Amino acid sequence: MSGTGPDRPPAAGPYHLPAAAPAPGRAYTVDVRPESAGWGHASLRVLELPPGGSHTFGTGDSEWIVLSLSGGCTVSATDASGRETAFQLTGRADVFSAVSDFAYVPRDARATLSSPGGGRFALTGARCTRRLPARYGPASRVPVELRGTGTCSRQVNNFGAADVFECDRLIAVEVLTPGGNWSSFPPHKHDEHRPGEESVLEEIYYFEFAAHDGVPGLGYQRVTPSGRGRGTDVLAEVRDGDVVLIPDGWHGPSMAVPGHHMYYLNVMAGPDAERAWLICDHPDHAWIRETWPGQPVDPRLPLYTAPAE
């Protein structure tokens, strides 16, 4: 993880959260909560466990998906009656090598992660109303989608997409962008309730980059005001472990510098009754989709596919 460094520019306002070591007494390298983000629904925590380490947290009023960023772990969930459900996650070496299995942990429970070999784990969360059962998500059932063509080609691992895995409010996917490509393009938004056309979703981007010959990677994230909400405006240089918060606005492109593949984890949640990812493309750039059928998908994709069942 490259984190901060002497050649690093300052954070691009309150919506860009550079990587940092956990605060004293805190377990998480990333800890975005509705209270800290100033919104109502979406959360993300990144937990690093040493070999033999474990961590317990209360799920509170939120549902959670536990996803390996590196390493494997056991996830157990205990409800108010004391009934425990446990899942063994195989995980993966890193986000650029494989699809990972995952575990869903409901609200109003106690969750424990334990890892004999150590690892880094994302806890993607959303405030919710319904209490769904704890479940295991096998890697073999994660749809791997190739989106866009040419220099807009990217790979999407739809492990927690709205039409793939049942949650009450949470939507979460992974996006892998080959070095030199743009993703989250054309810029799009989801900050307005328009039934059947656009949904209201807060969004968190968490980034990692593939190094080259030991040199850490980096990329850039743009968010521009849509005329709604806070008028979010971000142009951030992002590196390993960075987070960008998107309460509103046109977001994209996400740009991977040449030579370094870019990964980001998207966590979304919002107030709409329907759990759906409905977006509106920026009118100045929507035309780019019309060019995609005439171009091949980047031959570097997919970086990997889901394993066979």
mmCIF file of C-alpha atoms in Angstrom:
data_model
loop_
_atom_site.group_PDB
_atom_site.id
_atom_site.type_symbol
_atom_site.label_atom_id
_atom_site.label_comp_id
_atom_site.label_asym_id
_atom_site.label_seq_id
_atom_site.Cartn_x
_atom_site.Cartn_y
_atom_site.Cartn_z
ATOM 1 C CA MET A 1 0.000 0.000 0.000
ATOM 2 C CA SER A 2 1.626 3.240 -1.102
ATOM 3 C CA GLY A 3 -0.340 5.569 1.176
ATOM 4 C CA THR A 4 0.914 9.112 1.533
ATOM 5 C CA GLY A 5 4.344 10.285 0.506
ATOM 6 C CA PRO A 6 6.493 13.390 0.081
ATOM 7 C CA ASP A 7 5.539 13.716 -3.615
ATOM 8 C CA ARG A 8 1.848 13.403 -2.937
ATOM 9 C CA PRO A 9 -0.482 16.375 -3.556
ATOM 10 C CA PRO A 10 -2.861 17.435 -0.798
ATOM 11 C CA ALA A 11 -6.322 15.912 -0.527
ATOM 12 C CA ALA A 12 -8.850 17.335 -2.985
ATOM 13 C CA GLY A 13 -11.269 18.735 -0.442
ATOM 14 C CA PRO A 14 -13.433 16.940 2.122
ATOM 15 C CA TYR A 15 -14.586 14.246 -0.317
ATOM 16 C CA HIS A 16 -11.107 12.811 -0.923
ATOM 17 C CA LEU A 17 -9.824 10.757 2.028
ATOM 18 C CA PRO A 18 -6.160 9.775 1.537
ATOM 19 C CA ALA A 19 -4.935 6.462 2.935
ATOM 20 C CA ALA A 20 -3.793 6.622 6.534
ATOM 21 C CA ALA A 21 -2.853 4.329 9.380
ATOM 22 C CA PRO A 22 -5.656 3.524 11.823
ATOM 23 C CA ALA A 23 -6.219 6.149 14.496
ATOM 24 C CA PRO A 24 -5.050 5.114 17.988
ATOM 25 C CA GLY A 25 -7.476 2.584 19.414
ATOM 26 C CA ARG A 26 -9.141 2.026 16.037
ATOM 27 C CA ALA A 27 -9.059 -1.188 14.007
ATOM 28 C CA TYR A 28 -9.793 0.174 10.537
ATOM 29 C CA THR A 29 -7.556 1.760 7.911
ATOM 30 C CA VAL A 30 -10.747 3.089 6.273
ATOM 31 C CA ASP A 31 -13.767 3.928 8.392
ATOM 32 C CA VAL A 32 -16.531 5.748 6.508
ATOM 33 C CA ARG A 33 -19.808 5.901 8.403
ATOM 34 C CA PRO A 34 -22.963 7.890 7.678
ATOM 35 C CA GLU A 35 -22.059 10.204 10.557
ATOM 36 C CA SER A 36 -18.552 10.913 9.261
ATOM 37 C CA ALA A 37 -19.682 11.249 5.638
ATOM 38 C CA GLY A 38 -22.589 13.532 6.542
ATOM 39 C CA TRP A 39 -25.160 11.382 4.802
ATOM 40 C CA GLY A 40 -27.750 8.775 5.706
ATOM 41 C CA HIS A 41 -26.958 5.283 4.482
ATOM 42 C CA ALA A 42 -23.626 3.995 3.082
ATOM 43 C CA SER A 43 -20.601 2.743 5.052
ATOM 44 C CA LEU A 44 -17.202 1.242 4.294
ATOM 45 C CA ARG A 45 -14.560 -0.118 6.645
ATOM 46 C CA VAL A 46 -11.272 -1.748 5.691
ATOM 47 C CA LEU A 47 -9.808 -4.088 8.290
ATOM 48 C CA GLU A 48 -6.247 -5.403 8.326
ATOM 49 C CA LEU A 49 -5.715 -8.559 10.403
ATOM 50 C CA PRO A 50 -2.300 -10.021 11.276
ATOM 51 C CA PRO A 51 -1.825 -13.806 11.086
ATOM 52 C CA GLY A 52 -3.995 -15.317 13.794
ATOM 53 C CA GLY A 53 -5.840 -12.032 14.281
ATOM 54 C CA SER A 54 -9.540 -11.501 14.875
ATOM 55 C CA HIS A 55 -11.981 -8.619 15.152
ATOM 56 C CA THR A 56 -15.550 -8.359 16.429
ATOM 57 C CA PHE A 57 -18.031 -5.592 15.665
ATOM 58 C CA GLY A 58 -21.722 -4.935 16.121
ATOM 59 C CA THR A 59 -23.660 -4.570 12.891
ATOM 60 C CA GLY A 60 -26.115 -2.126 14.495
ATOM 61 C CA ASP A 61 -28.768 -0.775 12.141
ATOM 62 C CA SER A 62 -26.807 -1.779 9.003
ATOM 63 C CA GLU A 63 -26.397 -4.834 6.797
ATOM 64 C CA TRP A 64 -22.856 -5.778 5.745
ATOM 65 C CA ILE A 65 -21.011 -7.754 3.096
ATOM 66 C CA VAL A 66 -17.543 -8.939 4.138
ATOM 67 C CA LEU A 67 -15.236 -9.168 1.107
ATOM 68 C CA SER A 68 -11.601 -10.204 0.933
ATOM 69 C CA LEU A 69 -9.148 -7.718 -0.539
ATOM 70 C CA SER A 70 -6.347 -10.150 0.288
ATOM 71 C CA GLY A 71 -6.304 -13.324 2.343
ATOM 72 C CA GLY A 72 -8.976 -15.591 3.741
ATOM 73 C CA CYS A 73 -10.967 -15.580 6.975
ATOM 74 C CA THR A 74 -13.834 -17.060 8.922
ATOM 75 C CA VAL A 75 -16.883 -14.833 9.376
ATOM 76 C CA SER A 76 -19.338 -15.638 12.149
ATOM 77 C CA ALA A 77 -22.581 -13.822 12.938
ATOM 78 C CA THR A 78 -24.458 -14.126 16.218
ATOM 79 C CA ASP A 79 -28.008 -12.816 16.551
ATOM 80 C CA ALA A 80 -29.800 -11.520 19.650
ATOM 81 C CA SER A 81 -30.931 -15.040 20.595
ATOM 82 C CA GLY A 82 -27.339 -16.285 20.622
ATOM 83 C CA ARG A 83 -27.635 -18.343 17.447
ATOM 84 C CA GLU A 84 -24.368 -18.340 15.499
ATOM 85 C CA THR A 85 -23.831 -18.794 11.761
ATOM 86 C CA ALA A 86 -20.299 -19.125 10.396
ATOM 87 C CA PHE A 87 -18.773 -19.057 6.915
ATOM 88 C CA GLN A 88 -15.261 -19.853 5.717
ATOM 89 C CA LEU A 89 -14.048 -17.387 3.075
ATOM 90 C CA THR A 90 -11.289 -18.658 0.794
ATOM 91 C CA GLY A 91 -10.557 -15.083 -0.280
ATOM 92 C CA ARG A 92 -7.768 -14.326 -2.753
ATOM 93 C CA ALA A 93 -4.155 -13.211 -2.978
ATOM 94 C CA ASP A 94 -5.144 -9.698 -4.073
ATOM 95 C CA VAL A 95 -7.846 -7.850 -5.995
ATOM 96 C CA PHE A 96 -5.988 -8.201 -9.331
ATOM 97 C CA SER A 97 -5.741 -12.007 -9.221
ATOM 98 C CA ALA A 98 -9.202 -13.483 -8.635
ATOM 99 C CA VAL A 99 -12.862 -13.083 -7.821
ATOM 100 C CA SER A 100 -13.484 -13.520 -4.092
ATOM 101 C CA ASP A 101 -16.232 -15.250 -2.195
ATOM 102 C CA PHE A 102 -17.997 -13.161 0.467
ATOM 103 C CA ALA A 103 -20.349 -13.254 3.440
ATOM 104 C CA TYR A 104 -23.525 -11.277 4.166
ATOM 105 C CA VAL A 105 -24.090 -10.311 7.804
ATOM 106 C CA PRO A 106 -27.480 -8.855 8.813
ATOM 107 C CA ARG A 107 -28.299 -5.915 11.044
ATOM 108 C CA ASP A 108 -28.698 -6.399 14.811
ATOM 109 C CA ALA A 109 -25.946 -8.999 15.091
ATOM 110 C CA ARG A 110 -22.395 -9.470 16.362
ATOM 111 C CA ALA A 111 -19.889 -10.338 13.663
ATOM 112 C CA THR A 112 -16.396 -11.780 14.149
ATOM 113 C CA LEU A 113 -13.674 -12.077 11.519
ATOM 114 C CA SER A 114 -10.730 -14.351 12.274
ATOM 115 C CA SER A 115 -7.844 -15.066 9.903
ATOM 116 C CA PRO A 116 -5.139 -17.696 10.544
ATOM 117 C CA GLY A 117 -3.008 -16.315 7.698
ATOM 118 C CA GLY A 118 -3.915 -12.639 8.054
ATOM 119 C CA GLY A 119 -5.322 -10.395 5.382
ATOM 120 C CA ARG A 120 -7.183 -7.249 4.450
ATOM 121 C CA PHE A 121 -10.978 -7.210 4.339
ATOM 122 C CA ALA A 122 -13.603 -4.736 3.180
ATOM 123 C CA LEU A 123 -16.777 -4.344 5.223
ATOM 124 C CA THR A 124 -19.350 -2.756 2.904
ATOM 125 C CA GLY A 125 -22.451 -1.572 4.745
ATOM 126 C CA ALA A 126 -25.780 0.184 4.466
ATOM 127 C CA ARG A 127 -28.395 1.240 6.979
ATOM 128 C CA CYS A 128 -31.467 -0.872 6.390
ATOM 129 C CA THR A 129 -34.898 -1.841 7.689
ATOM 130 C CA ARG A 130 -35.252 -5.552 6.937
ATOM 131 C CA ARG A 131 -33.203 -8.180 8.735
ATOM 132 C CA LEU A 132 -32.256 -10.764 6.124
ATOM 133 C CA PRO A 133 -30.528 -14.066 6.969
ATOM 134 C CA ALA A 134 -26.752 -14.399 7.088
ATOM 135 C CA ARG A 135 -25.519 -15.975 3.848
ATOM 136 C CA TYR A 136 -22.444 -17.101 1.952
ATOM 137 C CA GLY A 137 -21.708 -15.848 -1.583
ATOM 138 C CA PRO A 138 -19.500 -18.217 -3.592
ATOM 139 C CA ALA A 139 -17.001 -16.729 -6.037
ATOM 140 C CA SER A 140 -18.335 -19.006 -8.769
ATOM 141 C CA ARG A 141 -21.668 -17.153 -8.767
ATOM 142 C CA VAL A 142 -20.240 -13.637 -9.136
ATOM 143 C CA PRO A 143 -21.091 -12.325 -12.626
ATOM 144 C CA VAL A 144 -18.007 -10.858 -14.308
ATOM 145 C CA GLU A 145 -19.058 -8.210 -16.838
ATOM 146 C CA LEU A 146 -16.971 -6.442 -19.469
ATOM 147 C CA ARG A 147 -18.268 -2.905 -19.873
ATOM 148 C CA GLY A 148 -17.355 -0.414 -22.585
ATOM 149 C CA THR A 149 -14.840 -0.904 -25.424
ATOM 150 C CA GLY A 150 -11.535 0.573 -26.551
ATOM 151 C CA THR A 151 -9.953 2.862 -23.973
ATOM 152 C CA CYS A 152 -13.207 2.844 -21.998
ATOM 153 C CA SER A 153 -13.005 -0.937 -21.424
ATOM 154 C CA ARG A 154 -13.258 -2.149 -17.845
ATOM 155 C CA GLN A 155 -14.231 -5.250 -15.878
ATOM 156 C CA VAL A 156 -17.022 -5.267 -13.294
ATOM 157 C CA ASN A 157 -17.347 -7.984 -10.637
ATOM 158 C CA ASN A 158 -21.025 -7.758 -9.711
ATOM 159 C CA PHE A 159 -20.904 -9.573 -6.383
ATOM 160 C CA GLY A 160 -23.401 -7.284 -4.633
ATOM 161 C CA ALA A 161 -25.262 -5.785 -7.589
ATOM 162 C CA ALA A 162 -28.955 -5.053 -7.134
ATOM 163 C CA ASP A 163 -30.074 -7.770 -9.546
ATOM 164 C CA VAL A 164 -27.534 -10.381 -8.379
ATOM 165 C CA PHE A 165 -27.491 -10.715 -4.580
ATOM 166 C CA GLU A 166 -30.379 -9.874 -2.258
ATOM 167 C CA CYS A 167 -29.867 -7.094 0.264
ATOM 168 C CA ASP A 168 -32.269 -4.571 1.736
ATOM 169 C CA ARG A 169 -30.383 -1.392 0.740
ATOM 170 C CA LEU A 170 -26.736 -2.247 0.004
ATOM 171 C CA ILE A 171 -25.313 -2.301 -3.538
ATOM 172 C CA ALA A 172 -21.604 -3.109 -4.015
ATOM 173 C CA VAL A 173 -19.435 -3.994 -7.030
ATOM 174 C CA GLU A 174 -15.757 -4.092 -7.989
ATOM 175 C CA VAL A 175 -14.339 -2.387 -11.095
ATOM 176 C CA LEU A 176 -10.962 -3.198 -12.671
ATOM 177 C CA THR A 177 -9.569 -0.754 -15.227
ATOM 178 C CA PRO A 178 -6.464 -1.630 -17.274
ATOM 179 C CA GLY A 179 -3.630 0.887 -17.155
ATOM 180 C CA GLY A 180 -4.244 3.824 -19.483
ATOM 181 C CA ASN A 181 -8.016 3.325 -19.665
ATOM 182 C CA TRP A 182 -10.894 5.437 -18.371
ATOM 183 C CA SER A 183 -13.826 3.995 -16.466
ATOM 184 C CA SER A 184 -16.894 5.569 -14.882
ATOM 185 C CA PHE A 185 -17.260 7.122 -18.300
ATOM 186 C CA PRO A 186 -19.374 8.732 -19.610
ATOM 187 C CA PRO A 187 -19.801 10.671 -16.349
ATOM 188 C CA HIS A 188 -23.085 9.793 -14.732
ATOM 189 C CA LYS A 189 -25.133 10.634 -11.682
ATOM 190 C CA HIS A 190 -27.706 9.084 -9.361
ATOM 191 C CA ASP A 191 -28.761 11.921 -7.073
ATOM 192 C CA GLU A 192 -32.371 12.429 -8.133
ATOM 193 C CA HIS A 193 -35.462 10.247 -7.675
ATOM 194 C CA ARG A 194 -37.015 9.698 -11.112
ATOM 195 C CA PRO A 195 -38.906 6.386 -11.143
ATOM 196 C CA GLY A 196 -37.614 4.023 -13.796
ATOM 197 C CA GLU A 197 -34.838 6.429 -14.842
ATOM 198 C CA GLU A 198 -32.657 7.479 -11.914
ATOM 199 C CA SER A 199 -32.275 6.471 -8.279
ATOM 200 C CA VAL A 200 -30.828 8.316 -5.293
ATOM 201 C CA LEU A 201 -27.637 6.606 -4.132
ATOM 202 C CA GLU A 202 -24.757 7.789 -1.987
ATOM 203 C CA GLU A 203 -21.510 6.242 -3.244
ATOM 204 C CA ILE A 204 -18.063 5.402 -1.908
ATOM 205 C CA TYR A 205 -15.060 4.664 -4.144
ATOM 206 C CA TYR A 206 -12.162 2.741 -2.532
ATOM 207 C CA PHE A 207 -8.995 2.426 -4.677
ATOM 208 C CA GLU A 208 -6.067 0.041 -5.094
ATOM 209 C CA PHE A 209 -3.434 -0.061 -7.867
ATOM 210 C CA ALA A 210 -1.142 -2.664 -9.390
ATOM 211 C CA ALA A 211 2.516 -1.777 -8.926
ATOM 212 C CA HIS A 212 5.061 -2.040 -11.756
ATOM 213 C CA ASP A 213 8.627 -3.130 -10.912
ATOM 214 C CA GLY A 214 7.959 -2.130 -7.320
ATOM 215 C CA VAL A 215 6.686 1.337 -8.245
ATOM 216 C CA PRO A 216 3.216 2.048 -6.776
ATOM 217 C CA GLY A 217 0.411 3.000 -9.131
ATOM 218 C CA LEU A 218 -1.949 5.934 -9.091
ATOM 219 C CA GLY A 219 -4.952 7.369 -10.892
ATOM 220 C CA TYR A 220 -7.367 10.283 -10.972
ATOM 221 C CA GLN A 221 -11.003 10.700 -10.025
ATOM 222 C CA ARG A 222 -13.305 13.477 -11.184
ATOM 223 C CA VAL A 223 -16.672 14.547 -9.763
ATOM 224 C CA THR A 224 -18.498 17.646 -11.026
ATOM 225 C CA PRO A 225 -21.593 19.403 -9.671
ATOM 226 C CA SER A 226 -24.960 18.356 -11.068
ATOM 227 C CA GLY A 227 -26.907 21.286 -9.637
ATOM 228 C CA ARG A 228 -28.284 19.153 -6.838
ATOM 229 C CA GLY A 229 -27.221 18.352 -3.289
ATOM 230 C CA ARG A 230 -23.896 19.715 -2.049
ATOM 231 C CA GLY A 231 -22.438 20.695 -5.401
ATOM 232 C CA THR A 232 -19.703 18.091 -5.026
ATOM 233 C CA ASP A 233 -16.585 19.033 -7.027
ATOM 234 C CA VAL A 234 -13.492 16.788 -6.891
ATOM 235 C CA LEU A 235 -10.342 16.336 -8.935
ATOM 236 C CA ALA A 236 -8.246 13.928 -6.887
ATOM 237 C CA GLU A 237 -5.023 12.053 -7.434
ATOM 238 C CA VAL A 238 -5.820 8.695 -5.855
ATOM 239 C CA ARG A 239 -3.468 5.977 -4.668
ATOM 240 C CA ASP A 240 -3.627 2.694 -2.756
ATOM 241 C CA GLY A 241 -6.164 2.836 0.051
ATOM 242 C CA ASP A 242 -7.669 6.202 -0.896
ATOM 243 C CA VAL A 243 -11.401 6.877 -0.724
ATOM 244 C CA VAL A 244 -13.600 9.343 -2.599
ATOM 245 C CA LEU A 245 -17.064 10.147 -1.253
ATOM 246 C CA ILE A 246 -19.791 10.974 -3.760
ATOM 247 C CA PRO A 247 -22.988 12.267 -2.132
ATOM 248 C CA ASP A 248 -24.157 13.759 -5.450
ATOM 249 C CA GLY A 249 -22.866 15.002 -8.787
ATOM 250 C CA TRP A 250 -21.604 13.711 -12.100
ATOM 251 C CA HIS A 251 -18.870 11.190 -11.312
ATOM 252 C CA GLY A 252 -16.272 10.104 -13.802
ATOM 253 C CA PRO A 253 -13.949 9.578 -15.353
ATOM 254 C CA SER A 254 -11.859 7.313 -13.141
ATOM 255 C CA MET A 255 -8.495 7.341 -14.895
ATOM 256 C CA ALA A 256 -5.776 4.685 -14.568
ATOM 257 C CA VAL A 257 -2.295 5.877 -15.457
ATOM 258 C CA PRO A 258 -0.516 3.783 -18.125
ATOM 259 C CA GLY A 259 1.314 0.762 -16.756
ATOM 260 C CA HIS A 260 -0.795 0.395 -13.626
ATOM 261 C CA HIS A 261 -4.144 -1.386 -13.464
ATOM 262 C CA MET A 262 -6.687 0.340 -11.224
ATOM 263 C CA TYR A 263 -9.177 -1.312 -8.876
ATOM 264 C CA TYR A 264 -12.029 0.360 -7.117
ATOM 265 C CA LEU A 265 -14.733 -0.945 -4.849
ATOM 266 C CA ASN A 266 -18.062 0.867 -5.156
ATOM 267 C CA VAL A 267 -20.430 0.921 -2.172
ATOM 268 C CA MET A 268 -23.862 2.445 -2.713
ATOM 269 C CA ALA A 269 -27.050 2.911 -0.698
ATOM 270 C CA GLY A 270 -29.904 5.363 -0.584
ATOM 271 C CA PRO A 271 -33.426 6.162 0.586
ATOM 272 C CA ASP A 272 -35.434 4.957 -2.414
ATOM 273 C CA ALA A 273 -37.946 2.167 -1.784
ATOM 274 C CA GLU A 274 -36.611 0.228 -4.766
ATOM 275 C CA ARG A 275 -33.054 -1.091 -4.495
ATOM 276 C CA ALA A 276 -31.834 -0.275 -7.993
ATOM 277 C CA TRP A 277 -28.833 1.234 -9.774
ATOM 278 C CA LEU A 278 -30.449 3.679 -12.179
ATOM 279 C CA ILE A 279 -28.165 6.339 -13.640
ATOM 280 C CA CYS A 280 -28.295 9.392 -15.875
ATOM 281 C CA ASP A 281 -25.380 10.016 -18.263
ATOM 282 C CA HIS A 282 -23.918 13.511 -18.552
ATOM 283 C CA PRO A 283 -25.537 15.028 -21.664
ATOM 284 C CA ASP A 284 -22.201 16.371 -22.958
ATOM 285 C CA HIS A 285 -20.594 12.917 -22.991
ATOM 286 C CA ALA A 286 -23.386 10.372 -23.413
ATOM 287 C CA TRP A 287 -22.589 10.097 -27.144
ATOM 288 C CA ILE A 288 -19.459 8.090 -26.370
ATOM 289 C CA ARG A 289 -21.612 4.987 -25.813
ATOM 290 C CA GLU A 290 -22.583 5.109 -29.496
ATOM 291 C CA THR A 291 -18.939 4.548 -30.474
ATOM 292 C CA TRP A 292 -18.476 1.388 -28.431
ATOM 293 C CA PRO A 293 -20.032 -1.124 -30.861
ATOM 294 C CA GLY A 294 -17.429 -0.203 -33.475
ATOM 295 C CA GLN A 295 -14.430 -0.904 -31.226
ATOM 296 C CA PRO A 296 -13.046 -4.116 -29.698
ATOM 297 C CA VAL A 297 -12.906 -4.670 -25.961
ATOM 298 C CA ASP A 298 -9.419 -4.145 -24.548
ATOM 299 C CA PRO A 299 -7.654 -7.516 -25.111
ATOM 300 C CA ARG A 300 -6.202 -7.366 -21.594
ATOM 301 C CA LEU A 301 -9.698 -8.050 -20.267
ATOM 302 C CA PRO A 302 -10.922 -9.919 -18.444
ATOM 303 C CA LEU A 303 -8.042 -9.865 -15.988
ATOM 304 C CA TYR A 304 -9.663 -13.042 -14.624
ATOM 305 C CA THR A 305 -13.015 -14.808 -14.609
ATOM 306 C CA ALA A 306 -15.111 -16.368 -11.865
ATOM 307 C CA PRO A 307 -14.076 -19.947 -11.008
ATOM 308 C CA ALA A 308 -16.210 -22.874 -12.089
ATOM 309 C CA GLU A 309 -18.650 -24.243 -9.537
#
